Amino acid sequence: MSKPRIGLKASFVVGFDGRQHVLWRHGEVVFEGGEILFVGRGFPGNVSQWIDYGHALIGPGFIDLDALGDLDSTVLTLDNGAEWNMGRVWSEDYLRAGPGECYSPDEELFKYRYAFTQLIRNGITTAMPITSMYYRRWAEHYDEIAGVAELSGELGLRTYLGPCYMSGMTYARADGSAAQHWDEAAGLAGLTQAERFFRDFDGTQGGLVHGALLPDRIETCTPALLERTAAVQRELNAPLRLHCCQSRYEVELVRRLHDTSSLQWLDRYGLLNPRSVLPHGILHSGEHELQRLADTGTSLVHCPVVFAREGDALDSFGGYRARGINLAMGTDTFPADMLDNLRQGLNIARVKEGDAEHTRMLDLYNAATLGGAQALGRDDLGRLAIGARADITVFRLGDFHQGPFFDPLKNLFTAGRGDDCIASFIDGRSVMQDGQVIGVDYADLQRRADALFQKQMQHHAERAFGNPPWRTLFRSAIPFADSYSAGAPLLDARTPKAP
């Protein structure tokens, strides 16, 4: 049976002319099944259904290559002291006693459901998820990511998945210094599960789910794990994501253990290549390394918000781009608001570069669309063009908070937010209309997430030195008037409950 031909209309459509994004006034997009048939104005054929979104911007879905698949623990560190002192990083005592799981298997899957709903709600149509390993006994495993693949099909999100694996974990000594715990066998066993997942699930869920190799981060890898990962990547032609060049601890540890820089170490194993994506690329050893990224076709995933919160940033988005490095985008933290990342990324780049000429709005928008598609080796994503997949978002225009209207993209960049996305189609399937992700009860999802997040906070006490009462590990931004004293907890028994 033939699939219905759907036509979308809006006051503006972001099309693609084969070289760049172009803007159509009073534009139309027509798709059948999961494939785009027409972008422009005045479609001459028959359409089963027209949907007119009025004053809105129809554009390609955002591609998020460091997409939060978690209940974000990084927000707990905001103005809360050192991570090792508030129980986010494992303490030596916790490691010695034997790490445990924070969540049950069902709860692990729920956190993905919550996070994936947030991604869709914010106009993200393709995601390569990331979760924290601090709350795990040791990394992820095949069965749970198999459940995530099924969830992707249920919600309709395009995903690049694989169990995260690692051979090491950073922990804190009693004096606050960082150290590494190594388990080579666990890392190699994790890679075996990742390879199995790729072979079993790549291309499943009607093509929505693709496999990927997702080792945790460079400082949790051993030479044997990297060498084997490189061999598997070559054999499977698999996309690989590896966090690197993101912390001074990481850079110094790699230098001390392997007598080289992080990027040079990856290059030694052939892991700088067009199938590799590297969040975050902030720290490097000079121009020669940046040129090597460009020459090898390796992509960097830019996540400006999560690093700005810690006072750090890419030294020059425009400079990286000018060297020919492909830049993609990631949200990494909560909220999963790509528009906020684009806006902050633009402002931060201009502050770092000292002018408004090296980085433009379109550069960031391209990174979230065309750059992400290039990183994945997909010329059918990140654009609205004939033959591309029908991954389409609709952002409303003209709302009061956006200010007087003057340009669709500039209004969204200056004052838009993720929940201005009112509709989303992924592979031609309507996954959100009127701001409502299909089949999701937001209130119920939020209630369950609140309960799980409290469980996560309580788990901090197990990882912190001395296992202090968990409430003492978190402070409010403003002290409570009725209970404040030095060391007073954020969550107090006397805090009134919401009605």
Tab-separated table of C-alpha atoms in Angstrom:
chain	number	residue	atom	x	y	z
A	1	MET	CA	0.000	0.000	0.000
A	2	SER	CA	1.415	3.393	-0.968
A	3	LYS	CA	2.234	5.825	1.804
A	4	PRO	CA	0.433	9.167	1.974
A	5	ARG	CA	2.089	12.192	0.436
A	6	ILE	CA	2.287	14.965	3.046
A	7	GLY	CA	2.842	18.644	2.323
A	8	LEU	CA	3.958	21.236	4.875
A	9	LYS	CA	3.667	24.995	4.483
A	10	ALA	CA	5.004	27.919	6.491
A	11	SER	CA	6.025	31.527	6.054
A	12	PHE	CA	9.657	30.362	5.796
A	13	VAL	CA	11.367	27.126	4.767
A	14	VAL	CA	15.087	26.344	5.005
A	15	GLY	CA	15.910	24.504	1.791
A	16	PHE	CA	19.215	23.260	0.420
A	17	ASP	CA	20.454	24.081	-3.081
A	18	GLY	CA	23.122	21.384	-3.268
A	19	ARG	CA	25.773	23.607	-1.733
A	20	GLN	CA	24.219	25.603	1.089
A	21	HIS	CA	21.050	26.282	3.053
A	22	VAL	CA	18.712	28.747	1.322
A	23	LEU	CA	15.561	30.443	2.601
A	24	TRP	CA	12.195	30.176	0.846
A	25	ARG	CA	9.455	32.697	1.642
A	26	HIS	CA	6.007	31.058	1.843
A	27	GLY	CA	7.709	27.740	1.247
A	28	GLU	CA	6.558	24.165	0.967
A	29	VAL	CA	8.040	20.770	1.787
A	30	VAL	CA	6.498	17.594	0.405
A	31	PHE	CA	7.497	14.093	1.467
A	32	GLU	CA	6.262	10.572	0.932
A	33	GLY	CA	7.164	7.898	3.441
A	34	GLY	CA	10.554	8.918	4.781
A	35	GLU	CA	11.822	10.719	1.669
A	36	ILE	CA	11.570	14.374	0.688
A	37	LEU	CA	10.098	14.909	-2.785
A	38	PHE	CA	9.991	18.687	-3.046
A	39	VAL	CA	11.268	21.841	-1.346
A	40	GLY	CA	10.320	25.252	-2.659
A	41	ARG	CA	7.065	26.889	-3.666
A	42	GLY	CA	4.172	25.773	-5.853
A	43	PHE	CA	4.376	21.968	-5.752
A	44	PRO	CA	2.663	20.803	-8.960
A	45	GLY	CA	1.581	17.321	-7.862
A	46	ASN	CA	-1.140	15.803	-5.708
A	47	VAL	CA	-0.814	15.745	-1.931
A	48	SER	CA	-2.816	13.613	0.500
A	49	GLN	CA	-2.698	16.236	3.238
A	50	TRP	CA	-1.455	19.791	3.555
A	51	ILE	CA	-0.456	21.149	6.975
A	52	ASP	CA	-0.081	24.914	7.114
A	53	TYR	CA	1.938	26.076	10.138
A	54	GLY	CA	1.478	29.753	9.358
A	55	HIS	CA	4.129	32.108	10.704
A	56	ALA	CA	6.827	29.529	11.362
A	57	LEU	CA	10.188	28.254	10.155
A	58	ILE	CA	10.319	24.767	8.670
A	59	GLY	CA	13.866	23.440	8.671
A	60	PRO	CA	16.023	20.341	8.976
A	61	GLY	CA	16.111	18.581	12.328
A	62	PHE	CA	19.103	19.234	14.551
A	63	ILE	CA	21.829	16.580	14.823
A	64	ASP	CA	23.158	16.182	18.375
A	65	LEU	CA	26.337	14.084	18.563
A	66	ASP	CA	26.789	14.421	22.321
A	67	ALA	CA	23.146	14.150	23.300
A	68	LEU	CA	22.191	13.687	26.924
A	69	GLY	CA	20.639	10.239	27.413
A	70	ASP	CA	20.615	10.641	31.172
A	71	LEU	CA	19.239	12.509	34.160
A	72	ASP	CA	22.060	15.016	34.038
A	73	SER	CA	24.425	14.807	37.007
A	74	THR	CA	26.612	17.725	35.875
A	75	VAL	CA	23.963	20.215	37.005
A	76	LEU	CA	24.489	18.953	40.568
A	77	THR	CA	28.018	20.341	40.529
A	78	LEU	CA	26.909	23.946	39.960
A	79	ASP	CA	28.365	26.074	42.782
A	80	ASN	CA	28.655	22.932	44.899
A	81	GLY	CA	32.387	22.595	45.408
A	82	ALA	CA	34.804	19.990	44.120
A	83	GLU	CA	33.253	16.952	42.450
A	84	TRP	CA	35.291	14.559	44.602
A	85	ASN	CA	34.078	16.259	47.774
A	86	MET	CA	30.378	16.092	46.937
A	87	GLY	CA	30.348	12.484	45.810
A	88	ARG	CA	30.104	12.742	42.040
A	89	VAL	CA	33.560	11.286	41.445
A	90	TRP	CA	34.209	7.935	43.102
A	91	SER	CA	36.116	8.095	46.366
A	92	GLU	CA	38.907	5.643	47.120
A	93	ASP	CA	36.713	4.205	49.878
A	94	TYR	CA	33.834	3.604	47.462
A	95	LEU	CA	36.134	1.893	44.973
A	96	ARG	CA	37.599	-0.311	47.671
A	97	ALA	CA	34.143	-1.327	48.952
A	98	GLY	CA	33.027	-2.213	45.429
A	99	PRO	CA	30.977	0.064	43.151
A	100	GLY	CA	27.293	-0.588	42.629
A	101	GLU	CA	24.477	0.439	40.329
A	102	CYS	CA	22.465	3.520	41.214
A	103	TYR	CA	19.463	2.471	39.111
A	104	SER	CA	17.603	-0.730	38.365
A	105	PRO	CA	17.471	-1.918	34.719
A	106	ASP	CA	13.971	-0.455	34.333
A	107	GLU	CA	15.137	2.856	35.782
A	108	GLU	CA	18.127	2.907	33.428
A	109	LEU	CA	15.754	2.597	30.484
A	110	PHE	CA	13.439	5.241	31.917
A	111	LYS	CA	16.197	7.837	32.060
A	112	TYR	CA	16.673	7.335	28.293
A	113	ARG	CA	12.917	7.736	27.766
A	114	TYR	CA	12.945	11.019	29.663
A	115	ALA	CA	16.038	12.281	27.864
A	116	PHE	CA	14.911	11.225	24.381
A	117	THR	CA	11.591	12.995	24.910
A	118	GLN	CA	13.502	16.141	25.849
A	119	LEU	CA	15.615	15.850	22.696
A	120	ILE	CA	12.583	15.565	20.422
A	121	ARG	CA	10.860	18.402	22.284
A	122	ASN	CA	13.828	20.661	21.456
A	123	GLY	CA	13.943	19.945	17.724
A	124	ILE	CA	16.655	17.269	17.753
A	125	THR	CA	15.956	14.485	15.273
A	126	THR	CA	19.281	12.583	15.282
A	127	ALA	CA	21.097	11.789	18.521
A	128	MET	CA	24.264	10.033	19.616
A	129	PRO	CA	23.532	9.696	23.348
A	130	ILE	CA	25.883	10.048	26.298
A	131	THR	CA	25.351	8.958	29.908
A	132	SER	CA	27.490	9.166	33.030
A	133	MET	CA	29.465	6.138	34.169
A	134	TYR	CA	29.894	7.485	37.709
A	135	TYR	CA	26.545	5.927	38.679
A	136	ARG	CA	27.320	2.522	37.205
A	137	ARG	CA	29.065	-0.536	38.547
A	138	TRP	CA	31.110	-0.531	35.347
A	139	ALA	CA	29.936	0.939	32.049
A	140	GLU	CA	26.930	-0.200	30.007
A	141	HIS	CA	26.039	-3.576	28.515
A	142	TYR	CA	24.428	-5.103	25.465
A	143	ASP	CA	20.986	-5.902	26.870
A	144	GLU	CA	20.230	-2.435	28.168
A	145	ILE	CA	21.210	-0.723	24.898
A	146	ALA	CA	19.083	-3.257	23.051
A	147	GLY	CA	16.215	-1.842	25.104
A	148	VAL	CA	17.276	1.688	24.151
A	149	ALA	CA	17.157	0.695	20.466
A	150	GLU	CA	13.565	-0.468	20.923
A	151	LEU	CA	12.765	2.806	22.696
A	152	SER	CA	14.199	4.757	19.760
A	153	GLY	CA	11.806	2.963	17.456
A	154	GLU	CA	8.878	3.587	19.789
A	155	LEU	CA	9.481	7.337	20.098
A	156	GLY	CA	10.720	7.696	16.523
A	157	LEU	CA	14.098	9.256	17.318
A	158	ARG	CA	16.988	8.586	14.925
A	159	THR	CA	19.886	7.332	17.066
A	160	TYR	CA	23.477	6.119	16.855
A	161	LEU	CA	23.857	3.639	19.700
A	162	GLY	CA	26.230	1.247	21.388
A	163	PRO	CA	27.106	0.285	24.955
A	164	CYS	CA	29.680	2.630	26.444
A	165	TYR	CA	32.859	0.762	27.420
A	166	MET	CA	36.049	1.612	29.276
A	167	SER	CA	39.159	0.106	30.855
A	168	GLY	CA	39.553	2.675	33.603
A	169	MET	CA	37.762	4.962	36.010
A	170	THR	CA	38.978	8.139	37.658
A	171	TYR	CA	38.654	8.192	41.437
A	172	ALA	CA	39.633	10.568	44.232
A	173	ARG	CA	42.140	9.926	46.977
A	174	ALA	CA	41.479	11.260	50.458
A	175	ASP	CA	43.642	14.323	49.784
A	176	GLY	CA	41.510	15.235	46.784
A	177	SER	CA	44.048	14.186	44.154
A	178	ALA	CA	42.851	12.140	41.186
A	179	ALA	CA	43.962	8.613	40.355
A	180	GLN	CA	42.987	5.892	37.871
A	181	HIS	CA	41.628	2.419	38.533
A	182	TRP	CA	42.239	-0.001	35.654
A	183	ASP	CA	40.409	-3.152	34.567
A	184	GLU	CA	41.721	-4.176	31.157
A	185	ALA	CA	39.543	-7.291	30.923
A	186	ALA	CA	36.360	-5.310	31.570
A	187	GLY	CA	37.253	-2.825	28.847
A	188	LEU	CA	37.906	-5.475	26.222
A	189	ALA	CA	34.742	-7.358	27.227
A	190	GLY	CA	32.798	-4.121	26.825
A	191	LEU	CA	34.202	-3.620	23.330
A	192	THR	CA	33.133	-7.162	22.438
A	193	GLN	CA	29.583	-6.312	23.511
A	194	ALA	CA	29.741	-3.073	21.486
A	195	GLU	CA	30.834	-4.993	18.388
A	196	ARG	CA	28.044	-7.514	18.887
A	197	PHE	CA	25.498	-4.724	19.291
A	198	PHE	CA	26.661	-3.075	16.077
A	199	ARG	CA	26.322	-6.294	14.088
A	200	ASP	CA	22.887	-7.044	15.547
A	201	PHE	CA	21.274	-3.595	15.513
A	202	ASP	CA	22.839	-1.432	12.809
A	203	GLY	CA	20.017	-0.405	10.466
A	204	THR	CA	17.192	-1.749	12.641
A	205	GLN	CA	13.937	-0.063	13.676
A	206	GLY	CA	13.219	0.755	10.057
A	207	GLY	CA	16.639	2.346	9.638
A	208	LEU	CA	16.289	4.679	12.630
A	209	VAL	CA	18.885	2.866	14.746
A	210	HIS	CA	22.528	2.679	13.728
A	211	GLY	CA	25.443	1.205	15.604
A	212	ALA	CA	28.399	3.219	16.861
A	213	LEU	CA	31.503	2.595	18.952
A	214	LEU	CA	31.264	4.750	22.081
A	215	PRO	CA	34.222	4.317	24.445
A	216	ASP	CA	33.838	6.502	27.520
A	217	ARG	CA	36.724	8.987	27.223
A	218	ILE	CA	40.350	8.869	26.214
A	219	GLU	CA	41.807	8.768	29.743
A	220	THR	CA	39.715	5.672	30.562
A	221	CYS	CA	41.209	3.738	27.647
A	222	THR	CA	44.339	1.570	27.637
A	223	PRO	CA	46.588	1.060	24.596
A	224	ALA	CA	45.141	-2.411	24.070
A	225	LEU	CA	41.580	-1.061	24.120
A	226	LEU	CA	42.358	1.714	21.640
A	227	GLU	CA	44.226	-0.632	19.337
A	228	ARG	CA	41.367	-3.132	19.310
A	229	THR	CA	38.785	-0.344	18.927
A	230	ALA	CA	40.626	0.940	15.850
A	231	ALA	CA	40.617	-2.537	14.335
A	232	VAL	CA	36.884	-2.969	14.953
A	233	GLN	CA	36.143	0.478	13.525
A	234	ARG	CA	38.007	-0.385	10.331
A	235	GLU	CA	36.331	-3.770	10.030
A	236	LEU	CA	32.804	-2.450	10.552
A	237	ASN	CA	33.334	1.010	9.029
A	238	ALA	CA	31.667	2.198	12.211
A	239	PRO	CA	31.284	5.739	13.494
A	240	LEU	CA	33.290	6.231	16.667
A	241	ARG	CA	32.928	8.906	19.330
A	242	LEU	CA	35.650	9.469	21.893
A	243	HIS	CA	35.778	12.393	24.314
A	244	CYS	CA	39.213	13.967	24.344
A	245	CYS	CA	41.140	17.219	24.758
A	246	GLN	CA	38.573	18.325	27.334
A	247	SER	CA	40.416	18.549	30.669
A	248	ARG	CA	43.873	19.365	31.905
A	249	TYR	CA	43.838	16.210	33.992
A	250	GLU	CA	43.215	14.143	30.864
A	251	VAL	CA	45.944	15.864	28.844
A	252	GLU	CA	48.507	15.551	31.643
A	253	LEU	CA	47.602	11.899	32.335
A	254	VAL	CA	47.927	10.890	28.675
A	255	ARG	CA	51.249	12.718	28.485
A	256	ARG	CA	52.519	11.013	31.644
A	257	LEU	CA	51.374	7.496	30.700
A	258	HIS	CA	52.051	7.531	26.959
A	259	ASP	CA	54.539	10.366	26.427
A	260	THR	CA	52.372	12.054	23.827
A	261	SER	CA	49.372	14.366	23.452
A	262	SER	CA	45.802	13.102	23.353
A	263	LEU	CA	45.367	13.728	19.617
A	264	GLN	CA	48.767	12.267	18.745
A	265	TRP	CA	47.912	9.186	20.764
A	266	LEU	CA	44.695	8.692	18.785
A	267	ASP	CA	46.566	9.313	15.549
A	268	ARG	CA	49.035	6.573	16.472
A	269	TYR	CA	46.196	4.030	16.220
A	270	GLY	CA	44.569	5.524	13.128
A	271	LEU	CA	41.644	6.888	15.117
A	272	LEU	CA	41.822	10.304	13.470
A	273	ASN	CA	39.686	9.614	10.401
A	274	PRO	CA	36.405	10.697	8.766
A	275	ARG	CA	34.414	8.183	10.841
A	276	SER	CA	35.624	9.570	14.187
A	277	VAL	CA	33.884	12.335	16.108
A	278	LEU	CA	35.647	13.922	19.049
A	279	PRO	CA	33.944	15.952	21.726
A	280	HIS	CA	35.314	18.527	22.737
A	281	GLY	CA	38.673	19.428	21.275
A	282	ILE	CA	39.297	22.403	23.553
A	283	LEU	CA	42.887	21.606	24.548
A	284	HIS	CA	45.496	20.886	21.890
A	285	SER	CA	49.247	21.108	21.395
A	286	GLY	CA	49.364	23.600	18.560
A	287	GLU	CA	48.607	24.366	14.949
A	288	HIS	CA	50.034	21.089	13.696
A	289	GLU	CA	47.402	19.130	15.607
A	290	LEU	CA	44.553	21.250	14.291
A	291	GLN	CA	45.871	20.784	10.782
A	292	ARG	CA	46.041	17.051	11.362
A	293	LEU	CA	42.340	17.038	12.306
A	294	ALA	CA	41.523	18.836	9.071
A	295	ASP	CA	43.768	16.600	6.939
A	296	THR	CA	42.275	13.390	8.341
A	297	GLY	CA	38.655	14.562	8.105
A	298	THR	CA	38.083	14.045	11.837
A	299	SER	CA	35.084	15.930	13.237
A	300	LEU	CA	34.923	17.881	16.487
A	301	VAL	CA	31.693	18.066	18.466
A	302	HIS	CA	31.229	21.506	19.977
A	303	CYS	CA	29.286	21.691	23.280
A	304	PRO	CA	29.592	25.321	24.409
A	305	VAL	CA	27.089	25.456	27.279
A	306	VAL	CA	28.460	22.657	29.454
A	307	PHE	CA	31.994	24.065	29.270
A	308	ALA	CA	30.993	27.691	29.760
A	309	ARG	CA	29.415	26.660	33.069
A	310	GLU	CA	32.874	25.643	34.220
A	311	GLY	CA	34.593	28.735	32.811
A	312	ASP	CA	36.102	27.081	29.738
A	313	ALA	CA	35.577	27.374	25.997
A	314	LEU	CA	36.893	26.546	22.559
A	315	ASP	CA	39.504	29.196	21.777
A	316	SER	CA	38.108	29.980	18.325
A	317	PHE	CA	35.141	28.309	16.638
A	318	GLY	CA	35.799	30.417	13.553
A	319	GLY	CA	39.497	29.575	13.629
A	320	TYR	CA	38.857	25.841	13.685
A	321	ARG	CA	36.377	26.189	10.861
A	322	ALA	CA	38.781	28.315	8.786
A	323	ARG	CA	41.357	25.507	9.008
A	324	GLY	CA	38.904	23.126	7.376
A	325	ILE	CA	37.950	21.167	10.514
A	326	ASN	CA	34.409	19.844	10.372
A	327	LEU	CA	32.442	21.046	13.381
A	328	ALA	CA	29.274	19.364	14.641
A	329	MET	CA	27.213	20.222	17.712
A	330	GLY	CA	26.275	18.542	20.980
A	331	THR	CA	24.127	19.612	23.909
A	332	ASP	CA	25.826	17.272	26.446
A	333	THR	CA	23.973	18.645	29.468
A	334	PHE	CA	20.495	19.653	30.547
A	335	PRO	CA	18.553	21.320	29.057
A	336	ALA	CA	18.783	19.702	25.621
A	337	ASP	CA	18.211	23.102	24.031
A	338	MET	CA	20.189	23.273	20.804
A	339	LEU	CA	19.095	26.863	20.177
A	340	ASP	CA	20.632	27.865	23.498
A	341	ASN	CA	23.862	26.107	22.562
A	342	LEU	CA	23.921	27.865	19.198
A	343	ARG	CA	23.304	31.263	20.800
A	344	GLN	CA	25.840	30.816	23.575
A	345	GLY	CA	28.287	29.251	21.134
A	346	LEU	CA	28.037	32.323	18.925
A	347	ASN	CA	28.484	34.778	21.775
A	348	ILE	CA	31.364	32.851	23.344
A	349	ALA	CA	33.144	32.542	19.995
A	350	ARG	CA	32.949	36.281	19.442
A	351	VAL	CA	34.254	37.044	22.917
A	352	LYS	CA	37.141	34.605	22.502
A	353	GLU	CA	37.946	35.856	18.991
A	354	GLY	CA	37.638	39.497	19.935
A	355	ASP	CA	35.380	40.450	17.038
A	356	ALA	CA	32.133	39.599	15.260
A	357	GLU	CA	33.662	38.617	11.927
A	358	HIS	CA	35.217	35.177	12.389
A	359	THR	CA	32.060	33.333	13.474
A	360	ARG	CA	28.574	33.930	12.090
A	361	MET	CA	25.140	32.641	13.084
A	362	LEU	CA	25.032	30.487	9.992
A	363	ASP	CA	28.293	28.780	10.970
A	364	LEU	CA	26.700	27.472	14.173
A	365	TYR	CA	23.453	26.528	12.412
A	366	ASN	CA	25.448	24.653	9.773
A	367	ALA	CA	27.327	22.771	12.505
A	368	ALA	CA	24.027	21.588	14.021
A	369	THR	CA	22.785	20.367	10.646
A	370	LEU	CA	25.253	19.893	7.787
A	371	GLY	CA	28.276	19.448	10.066
A	372	GLY	CA	26.577	16.693	12.049
A	373	ALA	CA	25.539	14.971	8.832
A	374	GLN	CA	29.106	15.113	7.501
A	375	ALA	CA	30.436	13.669	10.749
A	376	LEU	CA	28.075	10.712	10.330
A	377	GLY	CA	28.865	10.302	6.639
A	378	ARG	CA	25.241	11.070	5.761
A	379	ASP	CA	24.427	13.341	2.830
A	380	ASP	CA	20.723	12.612	3.368
A	381	LEU	CA	20.488	14.277	6.802
A	382	GLY	CA	20.821	17.844	8.034
A	383	ARG	CA	19.146	19.377	4.966
A	384	LEU	CA	15.789	19.648	3.263
A	385	ALA	CA	16.404	18.539	-0.313
A	386	ILE	CA	14.961	16.094	-2.806
A	387	GLY	CA	16.012	12.575	-1.829
A	388	ALA	CA	16.992	13.481	1.730
A	389	ARG	CA	15.323	11.809	4.691
A	390	ALA	CA	12.256	13.620	5.949
A	391	ASP	CA	13.728	14.771	9.276
A	392	ILE	CA	11.893	18.063	9.610
A	393	THR	CA	11.252	20.539	12.419
A	394	VAL	CA	8.859	23.459	12.709
A	395	PHE	CA	9.719	26.428	14.935
A	396	ARG	CA	6.990	28.962	15.571
A	397	LEU	CA	7.750	32.611	14.961
A	398	GLY	CA	6.168	35.769	16.314
A	399	ASP	CA	5.789	34.821	19.967
A	400	PHE	CA	6.067	37.716	22.398
A	401	HIS	CA	9.341	36.506	23.933
A	402	GLN	CA	11.001	36.532	20.506
A	403	GLY	CA	10.586	40.290	20.149
A	404	PRO	CA	9.648	42.191	16.990
A	405	PHE	CA	10.058	39.971	13.969
A	406	PHE	CA	12.799	40.797	11.474
A	407	ASP	CA	14.412	37.521	10.290
A	408	PRO	CA	13.441	33.922	11.085
A	409	LEU	CA	16.860	32.559	11.974
A	410	LYS	CA	18.105	35.720	13.686
A	411	ASN	CA	14.976	35.953	15.819
A	412	LEU	CA	15.449	32.351	16.929
A	413	PHE	CA	19.163	32.900	17.585
A	414	THR	CA	18.662	36.036	19.654
A	415	ALA	CA	15.542	35.103	21.624
A	416	GLY	CA	14.302	31.653	20.642
A	417	ARG	CA	14.261	28.599	22.854
A	418	GLY	CA	13.937	24.892	22.379
A	419	ASP	CA	10.242	24.722	23.176
A	420	ASP	CA	9.522	27.059	20.266
A	421	CYS	CA	9.707	23.825	18.281
A	422	ILE	CA	6.052	22.930	17.771
A	423	ALA	CA	6.278	19.995	15.361
A	424	SER	CA	8.781	17.365	14.326
A	425	PHE	CA	8.851	14.656	11.670
A	426	ILE	CA	11.548	11.988	11.697
A	427	ASP	CA	11.878	9.780	8.632
A	428	GLY	CA	8.474	11.109	7.621
A	429	ARG	CA	6.776	10.065	10.845
A	430	SER	CA	5.061	12.735	12.917
A	431	VAL	CA	6.689	12.423	16.351
A	432	MET	CA	5.540	15.763	17.791
A	433	GLN	CA	2.643	18.126	17.063
A	434	ASP	CA	1.624	21.280	18.931
A	435	GLY	CA	4.641	20.842	21.187
A	436	GLN	CA	3.465	17.410	22.343
A	437	VAL	CA	5.656	14.378	21.730
A	438	ILE	CA	3.262	11.713	20.508
A	439	GLY	CA	2.252	9.179	23.149
A	440	VAL	CA	4.081	10.850	26.058
A	441	ASP	CA	2.488	12.069	29.298
A	442	TYR	CA	4.804	14.926	30.270
A	443	ALA	CA	3.455	15.245	33.826
A	444	ASP	CA	3.913	11.550	34.579
A	445	LEU	CA	7.365	11.556	33.001
A	446	GLN	CA	8.382	14.511	35.157
A	447	ARG	CA	7.089	12.963	38.377
A	448	ARG	CA	9.103	9.803	37.773
A	449	ALA	CA	12.186	11.795	36.795
A	450	ASP	CA	11.996	13.856	40.005
A	451	ALA	CA	11.878	10.688	42.105
A	452	LEU	CA	14.796	9.126	40.236
A	453	PHE	CA	16.862	12.280	40.480
A	454	GLN	CA	16.485	12.254	44.254
A	455	LYS	CA	17.709	8.649	44.207
A	456	GLN	CA	20.713	9.809	42.195
A	457	MET	CA	21.429	12.537	44.749
A	458	GLN	CA	21.201	10.023	47.569
A	459	HIS	CA	23.699	7.814	45.749
A	460	HIS	CA	26.273	10.596	46.088
A	461	ALA	CA	26.579	9.772	49.775
A	462	GLU	CA	27.773	6.250	48.940
A	463	ARG	CA	30.554	7.609	46.739
A	464	ALA	CA	31.673	10.464	48.994
A	465	PHE	CA	34.346	10.014	51.661
A	466	GLY	CA	32.829	9.103	55.018
A	467	ASN	CA	29.346	8.503	53.560
A	468	PRO	CA	27.873	11.742	54.934
A	469	PRO	CA	24.103	12.342	54.950
A	470	TRP	CA	23.271	12.989	51.330
A	471	ARG	CA	21.414	16.228	52.013
A	472	THR	CA	24.605	17.807	53.345
A	473	LEU	CA	26.296	17.395	49.971
A	474	PHE	CA	24.067	19.900	48.178
A	475	ARG	CA	23.562	23.591	48.843
A	476	SER	CA	20.902	25.916	47.561
A	477	ALA	CA	22.015	28.924	45.507
A	478	ILE	CA	20.357	31.171	48.131
A	479	PRO	CA	20.385	30.118	51.813
A	480	PHE	CA	17.063	29.178	53.342
A	481	ALA	CA	15.909	31.824	55.812
A	482	ASP	CA	14.470	29.338	58.320
A	483	SER	CA	17.270	26.769	58.425
A	484	TYR	CA	20.510	28.299	57.219
A	485	SER	CA	23.750	27.670	59.030
A	486	ALA	CA	27.172	26.690	57.791
A	487	GLY	CA	26.865	23.366	56.049
A	488	ALA	CA	23.075	23.378	55.987
A	489	PRO	CA	21.543	21.088	53.361
A	490	LEU	CA	19.614	22.124	50.306
A	491	LEU	CA	16.751	19.723	50.989
A	492	ASP	CA	15.550	20.182	54.530
A	493	ALA	CA	12.804	18.194	56.218
A	494	ARG	CA	11.048	21.468	56.966
A	495	THR	CA	10.977	22.562	53.320
A	496	PRO	CA	7.264	22.835	52.426
A	497	LYS	CA	6.023	20.371	49.878
A	498	ALA	CA	4.540	21.645	46.653
A	499	PRO	CA	0.714	21.544	46.645
